[in-house]
C-alpha positions as CSV (number, residue, x, y, z in Angstrom):
1,M,-4.8,-15.0,-16.7
2,S,-6.5,-17.1,-14.1
3,A,-7.6,-15.7,-10.8
4,Q,-5.0,-17.9,-9.0
5,T,-2.2,-16.7,-11.3
6,N,-3.2,-13.1,-10.6
7,K,-3.3,-13.9,-6.9
8,R,0.2,-15.4,-7.0
9,I,1.5,-12.2,-8.8
10,I,0.0,-10.0,-6.1
11,Q,1.5,-12.3,-3.4
12,Q,4.9,-11.9,-5.0
13,Y,4.5,-8.2,-5.5
14,L,3.8,-7.8,-1.8
15,A,6.7,-10.1,-0.9
16,D,9.0,-7.9,-3.0
17,L,7.9,-4.7,-1.3
18,I,7.0,-5.4,2.3
19,G,9.6,-4.0,4.7
20,K,12.0,-3.2,1.9
21,P,12.9,-0.1,-0.2
22,K,10.5,0.3,-3.0
23,P,12.5,1.5,-6.1
24,R,10.7,2.5,-9.3
25,E,12.0,-0.6,-11.2
26,I,10.2,-2.9,-8.7
27,L,7.0,-0.9,-9.1
28,D,7.3,-1.0,-12.9
29,R,7.6,-4.8,-12.7
30,Y,4.1,-5.1,-11.2
31,I,2.2,-1.9,-11.9
32,S,1.3,-0.8,-15.4
33,D,1.7,2.9,-16.4
34,L,-2.1,2.8,-16.5
35,D,-2.1,3.1,-12.7
36,L,0.4,5.9,-12.1
37,E,-1.6,7.0,-9.1
38,L,-0.7,3.7,-7.3
39,K,3.0,4.2,-8.1
40,R,2.9,7.8,-6.8
41,H,1.0,6.7,-3.6
42,I,3.7,4.1,-2.9
43,E,6.5,6.6,-3.5
44,V,4.9,9.1,-1.1
45,F,4.4,6.6,1.7
46,E,7.9,5.1,1.1
47,A,9.4,8.6,1.5
48,S,7.5,9.4,4.7
49,F,7.5,5.9,6.2
50,P,10.7,4.2,4.8
51,C,10.5,0.4,4.4
52,Y,6.9,0.3,5.7
53,Q,5.2,-3.0,6.3
54,F,2.0,-4.0,4.5
55,E,0.6,-7.1,6.3
56,A,-2.0,-8.9,4.1
57,K,-4.7,-10.4,6.4
58,E,-6.7,-11.9,3.6
59,I,-6.4,-12.1,-0.2
60,I,-9.4,-13.0,-2.4
61,A,-9.1,-13.6,-6.1
62,E,-11.9,-13.5,-8.7
63,D,-11.1,-13.3,-12.4
64,D,-9.0,-10.2,-12.9
65,M,-9.8,-8.6,-9.4
66,I,-7.6,-9.3,-6.4
67,S,-8.8,-7.9,-3.1
68,V,-6.5,-7.6,0.0
69,S,-7.4,-6.6,3.5
70,F,-4.3,-5.3,5.2
71,V,-2.6,-3.5,8.1
72,F,-0.1,-0.8,7.1
73,K,2.7,-0.4,9.7
74,G,5.5,2.2,9.6
75,I,7.5,4.8,11.4
76,H,6.9,8.4,10.4
77,K,10.5,9.5,9.5
78,Q,10.0,12.3,6.9
79,E,7.4,15.0,6.2
80,F,3.9,13.6,5.3
81,N,1.1,15.7,3.9
82,G,2.8,18.9,5.3
83,F,3.4,17.4,8.7
84,P,7.0,17.1,9.9
85,A,8.4,13.7,11.0
86,T,7.1,12.6,14.4
87,N,9.1,9.3,14.6
88,R,5.8,7.7,15.7
89,T,4.8,4.2,14.8
90,V,1.5,3.8,13.0
91,S,-0.7,0.8,12.4
92,I,-3.6,1.4,10.1
93,P,-6.1,-1.2,8.7
94,G,-7.3,-0.9,5.1
95,F,-8.6,-2.6,2.1
96,I,-7.3,-2.5,-1.5
97,S,-8.7,-4.1,-4.7
98,Y,-6.3,-4.5,-7.7
99,H,-7.5,-4.9,-11.3
100,M,-5.1,-7.0,-13.3
101,E,-4.4,-7.2,-17.0
102,N,-1.6,-9.2,-18.6
103,G,0.0,-9.9,-15.3
104,K,0.2,-6.3,-14.1
105,I,-1.9,-4.0,-11.9
106,V,-3.8,-1.5,-14.2
107,A,-6.1,0.0,-11.6
108,H,-6.8,-0.1,-7.9
109,D,-9.3,1.1,-5.3
110,M,-8.2,1.6,-1.7
111,V,-9.9,2.5,1.6
112,V,-7.9,3.4,4.7
113,D,-8.8,5.2,7.9
114,T,-7.0,8.4,7.3
115,L,-8.4,10.0,10.5
116,F,-6.9,7.1,12.5
117,L,-3.6,7.7,10.8
118,M,-3.5,11.4,11.6
119,Q,-4.5,10.6,15.2
120,Q,-1.6,8.1,15.5
121,L,0.7,10.8,14.2
122,G,-0.6,13.2,16.8
123,V,-1.6,15.8,14.4
124,V,-5.4,15.4,15.0
125,P,-6.8,14.9,18.5
126,E,-8.3,11.5,19.3
127,I,-12.1,11.5,19.6
128,A,-13.3,10.4,23.1
């Protein structure tokens, strides 16, 4: 598929997930079973930060790679990584690159500021 077709698929994937419940059937529509890690990641974050937002700042497409700079926003409603719900709102910048084959995500690489997330949850002290 062309870079622009893959970009449109990712844009639709994000539109179908942002701020909404993320059931497995929606994940299966866009993510191949070759990337079960991404499916598990989404399910963990959806459980802890229900209906979280994923604001795409920039989407760049080249061949079968789609890169997205984003801001993750959510309210910590359930346990996350062993930390009980804080009901705090978090806003975390990040970057994800999707590898596409036959119209589905088959692999990804993601970078987020986990320390900043933990600071916003109040479980790690802020650095002065």
